[in-house]
Coordinates of C-alpha atoms in Angstrom, one line a residue:
Chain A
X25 CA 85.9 147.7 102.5
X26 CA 88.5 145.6 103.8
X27 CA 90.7 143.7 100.9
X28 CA 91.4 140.6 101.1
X29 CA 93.3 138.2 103.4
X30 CA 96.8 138.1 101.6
X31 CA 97.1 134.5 102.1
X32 CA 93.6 134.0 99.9
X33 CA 95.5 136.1 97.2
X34 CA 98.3 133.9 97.2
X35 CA 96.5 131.1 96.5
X36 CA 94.6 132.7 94.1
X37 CA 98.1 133.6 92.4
X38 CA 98.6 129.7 92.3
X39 CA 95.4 128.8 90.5
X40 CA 93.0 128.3 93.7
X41 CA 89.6 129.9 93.7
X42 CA 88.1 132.4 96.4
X43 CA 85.6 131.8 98.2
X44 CA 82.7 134.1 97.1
X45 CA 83.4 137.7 99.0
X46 CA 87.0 137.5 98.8
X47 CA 86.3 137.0 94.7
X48 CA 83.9 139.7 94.6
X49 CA 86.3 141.9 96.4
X50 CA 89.0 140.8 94.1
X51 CA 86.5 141.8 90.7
X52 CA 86.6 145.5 91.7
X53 CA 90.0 145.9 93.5
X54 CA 93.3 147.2 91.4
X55 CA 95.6 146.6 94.6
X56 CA 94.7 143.6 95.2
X57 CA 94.6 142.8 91.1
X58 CA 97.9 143.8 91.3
X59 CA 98.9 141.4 94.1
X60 CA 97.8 138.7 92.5
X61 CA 99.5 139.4 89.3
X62 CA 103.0 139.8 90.3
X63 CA 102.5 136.7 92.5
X64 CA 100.8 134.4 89.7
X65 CA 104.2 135.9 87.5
X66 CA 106.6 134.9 90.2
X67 CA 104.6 131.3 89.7
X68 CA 104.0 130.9 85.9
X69 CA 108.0 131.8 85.4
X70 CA 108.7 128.6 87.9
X71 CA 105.9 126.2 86.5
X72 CA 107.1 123.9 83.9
X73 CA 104.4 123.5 80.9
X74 CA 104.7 119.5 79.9
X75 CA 104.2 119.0 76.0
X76 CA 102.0 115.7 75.0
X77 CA 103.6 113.3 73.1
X78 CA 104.7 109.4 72.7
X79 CA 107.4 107.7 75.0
X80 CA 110.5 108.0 74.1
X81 CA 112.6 105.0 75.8
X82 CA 115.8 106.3 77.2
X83 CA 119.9 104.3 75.9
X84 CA 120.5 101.7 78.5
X85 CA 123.5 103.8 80.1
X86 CA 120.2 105.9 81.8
X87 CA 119.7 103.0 84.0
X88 CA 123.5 102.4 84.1
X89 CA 124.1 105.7 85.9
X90 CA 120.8 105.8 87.9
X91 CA 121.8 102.2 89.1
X92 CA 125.3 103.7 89.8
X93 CA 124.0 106.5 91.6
X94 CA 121.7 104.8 94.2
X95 CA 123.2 101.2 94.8
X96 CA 120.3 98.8 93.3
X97 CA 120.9 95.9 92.3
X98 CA 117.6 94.9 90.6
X99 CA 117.1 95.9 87.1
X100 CA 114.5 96.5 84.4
X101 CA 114.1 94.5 81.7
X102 CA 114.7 95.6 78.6
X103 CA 111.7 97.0 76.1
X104 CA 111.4 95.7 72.5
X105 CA 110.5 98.3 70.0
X106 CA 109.3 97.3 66.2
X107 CA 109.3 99.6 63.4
X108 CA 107.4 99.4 60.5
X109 CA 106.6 100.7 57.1
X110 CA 106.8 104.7 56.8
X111 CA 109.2 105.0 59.5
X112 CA 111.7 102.3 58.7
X113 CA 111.3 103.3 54.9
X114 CA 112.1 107.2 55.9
X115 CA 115.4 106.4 57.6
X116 CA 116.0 104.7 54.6
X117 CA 115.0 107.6 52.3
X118 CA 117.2 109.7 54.2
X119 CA 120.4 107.8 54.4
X120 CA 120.3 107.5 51.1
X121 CA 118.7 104.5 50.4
X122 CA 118.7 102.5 47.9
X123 CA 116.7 103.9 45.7
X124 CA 113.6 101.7 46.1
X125 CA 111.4 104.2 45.2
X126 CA 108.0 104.2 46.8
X127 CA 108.7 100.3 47.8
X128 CA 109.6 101.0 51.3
X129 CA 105.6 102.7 51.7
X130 CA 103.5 100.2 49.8
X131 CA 101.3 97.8 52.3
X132 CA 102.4 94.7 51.3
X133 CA 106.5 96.5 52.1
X134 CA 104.9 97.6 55.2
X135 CA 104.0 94.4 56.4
X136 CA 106.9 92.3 55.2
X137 CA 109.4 95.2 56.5
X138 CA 107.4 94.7 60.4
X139 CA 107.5 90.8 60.0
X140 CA 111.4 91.7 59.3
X141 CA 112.1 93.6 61.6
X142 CA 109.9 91.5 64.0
X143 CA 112.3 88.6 63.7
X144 CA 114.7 90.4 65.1
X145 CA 112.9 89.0 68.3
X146 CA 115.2 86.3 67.2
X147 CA 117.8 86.3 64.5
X148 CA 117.1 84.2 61.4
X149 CA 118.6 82.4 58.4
X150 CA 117.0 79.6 56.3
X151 CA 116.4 75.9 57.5
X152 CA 115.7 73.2 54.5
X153 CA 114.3 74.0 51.5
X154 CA 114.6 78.0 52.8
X155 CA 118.1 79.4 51.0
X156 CA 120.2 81.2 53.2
X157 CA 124.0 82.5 53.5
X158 CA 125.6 82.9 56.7
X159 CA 127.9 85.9 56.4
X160 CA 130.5 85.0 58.4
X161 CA 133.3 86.9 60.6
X162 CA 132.4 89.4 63.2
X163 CA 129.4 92.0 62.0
X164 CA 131.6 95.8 61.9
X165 CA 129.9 98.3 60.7
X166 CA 126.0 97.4 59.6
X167 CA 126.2 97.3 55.3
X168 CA 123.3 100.1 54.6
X169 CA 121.0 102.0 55.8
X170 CA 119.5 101.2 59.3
X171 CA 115.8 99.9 58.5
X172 CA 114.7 98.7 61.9
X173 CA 116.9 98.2 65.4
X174 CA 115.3 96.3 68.5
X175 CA 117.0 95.1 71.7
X176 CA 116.1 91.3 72.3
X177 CA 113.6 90.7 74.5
X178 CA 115.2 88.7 77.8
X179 CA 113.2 85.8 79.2
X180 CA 112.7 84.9 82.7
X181 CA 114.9 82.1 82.8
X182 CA 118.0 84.3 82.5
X183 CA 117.0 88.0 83.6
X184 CA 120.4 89.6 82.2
X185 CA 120.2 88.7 79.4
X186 CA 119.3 90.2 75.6
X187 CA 121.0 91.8 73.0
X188 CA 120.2 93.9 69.9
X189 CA 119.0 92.9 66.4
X190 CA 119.4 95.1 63.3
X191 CA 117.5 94.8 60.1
X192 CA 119.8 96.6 57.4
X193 CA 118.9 97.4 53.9
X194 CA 121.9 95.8 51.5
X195 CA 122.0 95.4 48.1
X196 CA 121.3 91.8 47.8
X197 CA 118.2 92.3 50.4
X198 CA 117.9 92.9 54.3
X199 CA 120.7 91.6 56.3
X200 CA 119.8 91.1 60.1
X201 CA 123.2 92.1 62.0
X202 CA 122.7 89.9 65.6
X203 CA 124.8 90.5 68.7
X204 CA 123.0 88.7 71.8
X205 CA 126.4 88.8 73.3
X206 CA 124.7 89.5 77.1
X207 CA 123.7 86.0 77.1
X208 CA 126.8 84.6 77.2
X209 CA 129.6 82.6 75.2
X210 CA 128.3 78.6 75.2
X211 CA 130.9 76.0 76.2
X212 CA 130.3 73.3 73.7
X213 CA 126.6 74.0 73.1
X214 CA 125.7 76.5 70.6
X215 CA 122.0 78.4 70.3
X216 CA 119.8 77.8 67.5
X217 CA 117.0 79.8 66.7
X218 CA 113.5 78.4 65.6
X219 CA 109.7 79.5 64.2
X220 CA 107.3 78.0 65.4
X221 CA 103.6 78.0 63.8
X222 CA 100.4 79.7 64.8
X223 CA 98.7 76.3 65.7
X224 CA 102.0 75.5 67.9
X225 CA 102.5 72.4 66.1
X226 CA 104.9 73.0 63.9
X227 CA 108.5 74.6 64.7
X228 CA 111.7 75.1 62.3
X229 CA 114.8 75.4 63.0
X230 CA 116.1 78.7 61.5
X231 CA 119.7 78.4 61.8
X232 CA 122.6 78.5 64.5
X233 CA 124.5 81.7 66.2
X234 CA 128.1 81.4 65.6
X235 CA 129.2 82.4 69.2
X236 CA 126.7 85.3 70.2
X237 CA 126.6 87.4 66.7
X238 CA 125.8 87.0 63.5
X239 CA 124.7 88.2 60.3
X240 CA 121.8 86.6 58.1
X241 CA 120.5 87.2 54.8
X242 CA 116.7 87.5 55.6
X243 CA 115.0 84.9 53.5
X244 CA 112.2 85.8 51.0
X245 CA 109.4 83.0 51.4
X246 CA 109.7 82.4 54.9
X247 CA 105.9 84.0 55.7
X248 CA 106.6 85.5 59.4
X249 CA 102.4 85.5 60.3
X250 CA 102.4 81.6 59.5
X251 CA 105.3 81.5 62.0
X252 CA 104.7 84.3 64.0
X253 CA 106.4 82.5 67.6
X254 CA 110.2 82.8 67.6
X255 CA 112.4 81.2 69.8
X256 CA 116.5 80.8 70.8
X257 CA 117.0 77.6 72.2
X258 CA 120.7 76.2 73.8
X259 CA 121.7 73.4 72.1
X260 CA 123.9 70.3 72.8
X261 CA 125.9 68.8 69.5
X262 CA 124.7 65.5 67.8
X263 CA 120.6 66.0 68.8
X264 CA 119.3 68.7 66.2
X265 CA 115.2 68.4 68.2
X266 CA 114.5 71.6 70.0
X267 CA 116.2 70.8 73.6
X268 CA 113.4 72.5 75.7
X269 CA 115.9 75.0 76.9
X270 CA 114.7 78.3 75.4
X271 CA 116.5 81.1 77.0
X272 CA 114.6 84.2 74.3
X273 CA 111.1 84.1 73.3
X274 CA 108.6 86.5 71.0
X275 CA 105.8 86.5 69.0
X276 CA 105.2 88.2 66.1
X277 CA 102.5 90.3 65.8
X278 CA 99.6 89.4 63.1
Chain B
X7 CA 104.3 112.4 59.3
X8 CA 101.5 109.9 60.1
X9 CA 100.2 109.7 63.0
X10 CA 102.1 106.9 65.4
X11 CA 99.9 104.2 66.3
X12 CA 101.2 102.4 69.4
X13 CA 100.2 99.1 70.0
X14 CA 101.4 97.2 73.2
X15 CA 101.8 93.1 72.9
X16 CA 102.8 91.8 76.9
X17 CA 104.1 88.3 77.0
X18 CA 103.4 85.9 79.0
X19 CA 106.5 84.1 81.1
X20 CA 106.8 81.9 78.9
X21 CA 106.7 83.8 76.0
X22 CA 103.8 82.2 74.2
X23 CA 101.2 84.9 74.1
X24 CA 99.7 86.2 71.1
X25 CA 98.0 89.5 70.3
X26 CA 96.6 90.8 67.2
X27 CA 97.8 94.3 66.1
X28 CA 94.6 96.3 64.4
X29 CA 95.1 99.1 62.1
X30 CA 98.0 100.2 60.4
X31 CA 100.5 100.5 63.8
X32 CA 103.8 101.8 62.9
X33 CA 104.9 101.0 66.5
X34 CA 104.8 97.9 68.4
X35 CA 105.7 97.5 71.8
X36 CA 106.4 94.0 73.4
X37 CA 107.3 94.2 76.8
X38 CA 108.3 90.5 78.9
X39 CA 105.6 90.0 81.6
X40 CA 106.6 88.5 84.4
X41 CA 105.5 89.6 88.1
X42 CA 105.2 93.0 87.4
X43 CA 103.2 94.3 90.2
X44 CA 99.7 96.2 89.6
X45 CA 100.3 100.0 90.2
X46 CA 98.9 100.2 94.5
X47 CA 101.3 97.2 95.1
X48 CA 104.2 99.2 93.2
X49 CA 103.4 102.1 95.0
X50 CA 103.8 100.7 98.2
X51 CA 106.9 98.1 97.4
X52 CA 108.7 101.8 96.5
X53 CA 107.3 103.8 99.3
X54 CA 108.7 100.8 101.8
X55 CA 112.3 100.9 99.8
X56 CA 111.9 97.4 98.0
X57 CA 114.4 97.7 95.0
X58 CA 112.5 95.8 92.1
X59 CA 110.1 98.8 92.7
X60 CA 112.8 101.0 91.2
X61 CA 113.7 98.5 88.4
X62 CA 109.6 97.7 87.7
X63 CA 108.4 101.7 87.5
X64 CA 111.6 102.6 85.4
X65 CA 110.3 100.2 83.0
X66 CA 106.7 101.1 83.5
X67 CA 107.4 105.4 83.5
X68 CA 111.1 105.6 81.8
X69 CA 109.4 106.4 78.6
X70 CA 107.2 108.8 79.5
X71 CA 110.0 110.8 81.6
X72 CA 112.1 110.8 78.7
X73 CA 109.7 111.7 76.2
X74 CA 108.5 114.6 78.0
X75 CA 112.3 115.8 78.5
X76 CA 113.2 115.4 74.9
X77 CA 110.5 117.3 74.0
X78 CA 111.0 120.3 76.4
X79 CA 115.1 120.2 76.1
X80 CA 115.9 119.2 72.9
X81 CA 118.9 117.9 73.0
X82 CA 119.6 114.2 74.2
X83 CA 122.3 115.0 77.0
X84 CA 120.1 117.2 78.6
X85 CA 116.9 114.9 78.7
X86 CA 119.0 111.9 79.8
X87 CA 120.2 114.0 82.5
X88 CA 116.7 114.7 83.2
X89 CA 115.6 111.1 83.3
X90 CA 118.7 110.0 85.7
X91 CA 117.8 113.0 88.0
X92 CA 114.4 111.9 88.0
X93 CA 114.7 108.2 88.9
X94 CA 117.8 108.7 91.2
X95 CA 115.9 111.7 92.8
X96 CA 112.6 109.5 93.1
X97 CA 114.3 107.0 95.2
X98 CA 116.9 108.8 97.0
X99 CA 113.8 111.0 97.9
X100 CA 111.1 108.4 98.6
X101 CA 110.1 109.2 101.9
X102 CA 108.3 112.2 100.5
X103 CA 106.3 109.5 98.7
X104 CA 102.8 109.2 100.3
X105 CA 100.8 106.4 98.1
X106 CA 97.5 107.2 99.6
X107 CA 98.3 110.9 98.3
X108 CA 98.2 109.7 94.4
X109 CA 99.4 107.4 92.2
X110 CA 103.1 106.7 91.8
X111 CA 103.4 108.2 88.0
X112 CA 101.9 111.3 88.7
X113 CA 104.5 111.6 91.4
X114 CA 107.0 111.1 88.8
X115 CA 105.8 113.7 86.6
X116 CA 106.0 116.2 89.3
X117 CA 109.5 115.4 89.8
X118 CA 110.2 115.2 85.6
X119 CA 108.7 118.9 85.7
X120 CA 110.9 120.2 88.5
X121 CA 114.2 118.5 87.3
X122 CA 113.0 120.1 83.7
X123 CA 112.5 123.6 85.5
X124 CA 116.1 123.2 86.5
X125 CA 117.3 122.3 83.3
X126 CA 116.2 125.3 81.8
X127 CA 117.6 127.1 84.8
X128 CA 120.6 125.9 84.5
X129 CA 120.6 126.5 80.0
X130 CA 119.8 130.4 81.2
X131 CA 122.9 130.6 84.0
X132 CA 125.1 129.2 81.2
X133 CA 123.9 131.4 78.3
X134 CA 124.5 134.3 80.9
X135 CA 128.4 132.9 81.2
X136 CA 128.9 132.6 77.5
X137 CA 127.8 135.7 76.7
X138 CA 129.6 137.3 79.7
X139 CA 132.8 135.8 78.5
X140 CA 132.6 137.0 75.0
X141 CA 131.9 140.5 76.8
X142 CA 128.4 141.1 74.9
X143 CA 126.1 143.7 77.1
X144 CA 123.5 142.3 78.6
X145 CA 120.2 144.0 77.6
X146 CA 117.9 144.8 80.6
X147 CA 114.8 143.5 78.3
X148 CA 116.0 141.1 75.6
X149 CA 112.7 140.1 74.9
X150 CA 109.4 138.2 76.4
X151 CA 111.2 134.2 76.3
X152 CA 114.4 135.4 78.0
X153 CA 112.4 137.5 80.5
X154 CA 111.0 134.0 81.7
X155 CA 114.3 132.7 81.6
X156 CA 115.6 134.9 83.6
X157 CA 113.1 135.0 85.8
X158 CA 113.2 131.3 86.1
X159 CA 116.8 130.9 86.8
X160 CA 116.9 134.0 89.9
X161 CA 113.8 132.1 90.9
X162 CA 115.0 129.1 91.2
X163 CA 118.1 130.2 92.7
X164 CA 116.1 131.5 95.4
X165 CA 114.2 128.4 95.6
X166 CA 117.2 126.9 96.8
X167 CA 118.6 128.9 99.6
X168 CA 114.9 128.9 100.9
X169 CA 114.9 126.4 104.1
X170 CA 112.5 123.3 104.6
X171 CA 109.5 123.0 105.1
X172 CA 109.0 126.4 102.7
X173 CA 111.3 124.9 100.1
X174 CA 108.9 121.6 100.0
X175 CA 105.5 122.9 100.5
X176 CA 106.4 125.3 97.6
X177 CA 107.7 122.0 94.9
X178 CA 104.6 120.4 95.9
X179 CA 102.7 123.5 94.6
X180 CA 104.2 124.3 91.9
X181 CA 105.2 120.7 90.3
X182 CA 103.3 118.5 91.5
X183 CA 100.0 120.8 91.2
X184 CA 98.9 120.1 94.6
X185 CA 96.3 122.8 96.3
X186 CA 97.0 123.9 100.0
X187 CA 94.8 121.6 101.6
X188 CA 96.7 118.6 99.7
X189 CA 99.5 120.1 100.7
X190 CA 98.4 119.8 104.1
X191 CA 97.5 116.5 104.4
X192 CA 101.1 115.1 102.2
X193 CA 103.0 117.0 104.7
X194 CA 101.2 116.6 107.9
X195 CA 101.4 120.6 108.9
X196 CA 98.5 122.4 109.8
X197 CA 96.8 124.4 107.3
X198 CA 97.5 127.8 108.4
X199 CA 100.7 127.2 109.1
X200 CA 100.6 125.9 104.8
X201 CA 99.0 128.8 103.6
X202 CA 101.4 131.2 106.1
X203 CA 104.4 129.8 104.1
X204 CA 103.0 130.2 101.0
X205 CA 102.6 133.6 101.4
X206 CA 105.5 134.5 102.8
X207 CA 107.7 132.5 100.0
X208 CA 105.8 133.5 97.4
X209 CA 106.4 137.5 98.3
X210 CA 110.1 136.7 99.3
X211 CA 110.3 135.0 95.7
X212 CA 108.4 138.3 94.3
X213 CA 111.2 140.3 95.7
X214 CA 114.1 138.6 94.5
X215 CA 113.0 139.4 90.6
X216 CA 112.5 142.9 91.8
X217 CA 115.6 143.1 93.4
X218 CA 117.8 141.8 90.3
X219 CA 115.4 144.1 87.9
X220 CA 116.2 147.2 90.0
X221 CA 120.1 146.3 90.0
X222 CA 120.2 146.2 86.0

């Protein structure tokens, strides 16, 4: 009996079938068995076995280099990752937080650590009756353990731009450390940051970026869900309404 | 560790979407709509060399490159490295790029698993100068993972100095998972003249691990 065509064993070796008497062949032949073995070990050595998992979004310098690398100009816009609950509360646990016990894992922390970390869409400190405290000078080094870091989503209206918020457990509460420095120093306008309600009515005025960073004592008893929309708006001095001129934008998740 | 449940919010242009998040998601994901093309039309904006195409599928697939080359490499310089390679290689190489072959991410993935391949490649040809240096001996069989090692790294070496068209018929088979006939069709040759160089690169490959196991 004849063996089989060496190019059908090759493919065999990389996972294609036989058509039927090549196969049968193959079933009752050692040399060719052996063929195909050493073949399919030169191929399972190359072949790369992908694991399963979630995305993992790459640092920005990624793009930085691939853009370096081939010359394009155009780039993608940034991705806005929230954190919540058991994973903002384990960083916590393990940079030695502040010893919270189980607070960081209970719903109701859950929720109120998202809607946190949420508002890092935007960067928020109180507006009337909400008390606040504007930490002022430049933000070094974030004062406790990271809970919860997003980059800023950009809107369309200015493509470059963004920035980073960070939600940081300190001991008087969560401080959100704000840099949105990629949008650009304001000559005489500032930006102010607002909430605005679920029925779209409604809108507060949160408080006002000194230059591009700040710091912000997050305020308990400002309920994110009832103002889930959040909003940085460029602002001219002397006319505190919302100009119309939003240049970041994000809702809130329920 | 719970489970990560991933929910995806996409705003509109002007930012006034909404979306509900069910269930207790510990991720949320809010990615800025805008005119992100639907996949065919991004297939064929990168396939004709428009450079939003780049931009839009790095934000669409950077993710999922990277996450699948953390998880094989470990460390983070590696799998950046990996997910440049990828993207840069993707472009640079996007003639090779048929969209009526497939879909633009599973193109991607092929390239993520042959940039990984030479990852580990290149791990092995290091671990082989470290140990030189220090002047340990080389055992002929360490054991079964450095065997595929090996064998991957002299493997891919070969893969290398092999000349085109071998060289690509033989990435499309073994990274992109494509079957002779597939290969065929992606690369316009006839399908003897496929399954000819398949053979004969396969048993040269073959030979090179026989070679370097004979001179130990």
């Amino acid at each position: 009996m004849q063996h089989c065509d060496p190019e059908v064993l090759s493919l065999v070796a990389l996972g294609e079938p036989a058509g039927p008497p090549d196969a049968a062949h193959l079933a009752g032949c050692p040399q060719c068995q052996a063929d195909v073995a050493e073949l399919a070990a030169v191929v399972s050595a190359v072949k790369v076995d992908l694991p399963d998992g979630p995305p993992v979004a790459p640092p920005s310098r990624v793009w930085t280099q691939i853009a370096a690398q081939t010359g394009v100009q155009a780039q993608p816009r940034p991705l806005l990752v929230l954190r919540q609950g058991g994973q903002g509360g384990q960083r916590g646990r393990d940079r030695g937080g502040r010893g919270r016990g189980r607070g960081w894992s209970t719903p109701l922390r859950n929720r109120a650590v998202l809607a946190v970390a949420a508002s890092a869409l935007l960067i928020g400190a109180g507006v009337g009756s909400l008390a606040t405290r504007l930490i002022t000078g430049t933000p070094a080094a974030p004062a406790g353990p990271v809970v919860a870091q997003v980059q800023l989503a950009a809107f369309p209206v200015a493509p470059a731009a963004g920035g980073t918020a960070t939600v940081v457990q300190a001991s008087d509460g969560e401080h959100l450390v704000v840099d949105v420095s990629r949008l650009g120093t304001l000559q005489g306008e500032y930006y102010e940051v607002w909430l605005i309600d679920t029925s779209v009515k409604h809108m507060v005025a949160v408080g006002i970026l000194r230059g591009t960073q700040g710091q912000f004592v997050v305020p308990t008893g400002l309920d994110l869900r009832q103002f889930p929309v959040v909003d940085i708006s460029v602002q001219e001095p002397g006319n505190p309404a919302h100009s119309g001129h939003s240049v970041l934008r994000g809702t809130l998740p329920a | 560790m719970p489970s990560v449940t991933v929910a995806t919010l996409r705003l509109a242009g002007n930012g006034m979407s909404r979306a509900a998040v069910r269930g207790p998601a510990t991720e949320v994901r809010v990615y800025v709509e805008g005119q992100a093309p639907d996949d065919d039309h991004l297939a064929a904006l990168f396939s004709a060399g428009d450079e939003r195409a780049l931009a839009w599928a790095y934000e669409q697939w950077a993710g999922l490159v990277h996450g699948v080359a953390v998880r094989a490499l470990g460390s983070t310089q590696d799998a950046e490295d990996v997910t440049q390679q990828v993207f840069v290689s993707a472009w640079t190489g996007r003639a090779g790029y048929r969209p009526e072959a497939g879909p633009l991410r599973a193109w991607l993935v092929g390239i993520t698993r042959h940039r990984v391949a030479d990852a580990f490649a290149r791990r092995q040809r290091e671990a082989r100068v470290v140990a030189a240096a220090a002047g340990v001996a080389q055992q002929p069989r360490p054991g079964p993972a450095d065997d595929r090692a090996d064998d991957r790294m002299l493997l891919l070496d070969e893969l290398s100095r092999i000349g085109e068209p071998q060289r690509g018929i033989m990435e499309l088979a073994f990274f992109h998972d494509l079957t002779h006939e597939q290969i065929a069709d992606q690369t316009g040759l006839p399908l003897g003249t496929v399954k000819s160089h398949i053979r004969r690169t396969l048993v040269r490959l073959r030979a090179r691990l026989e070679v370097d196991r004979a001179a130990l």
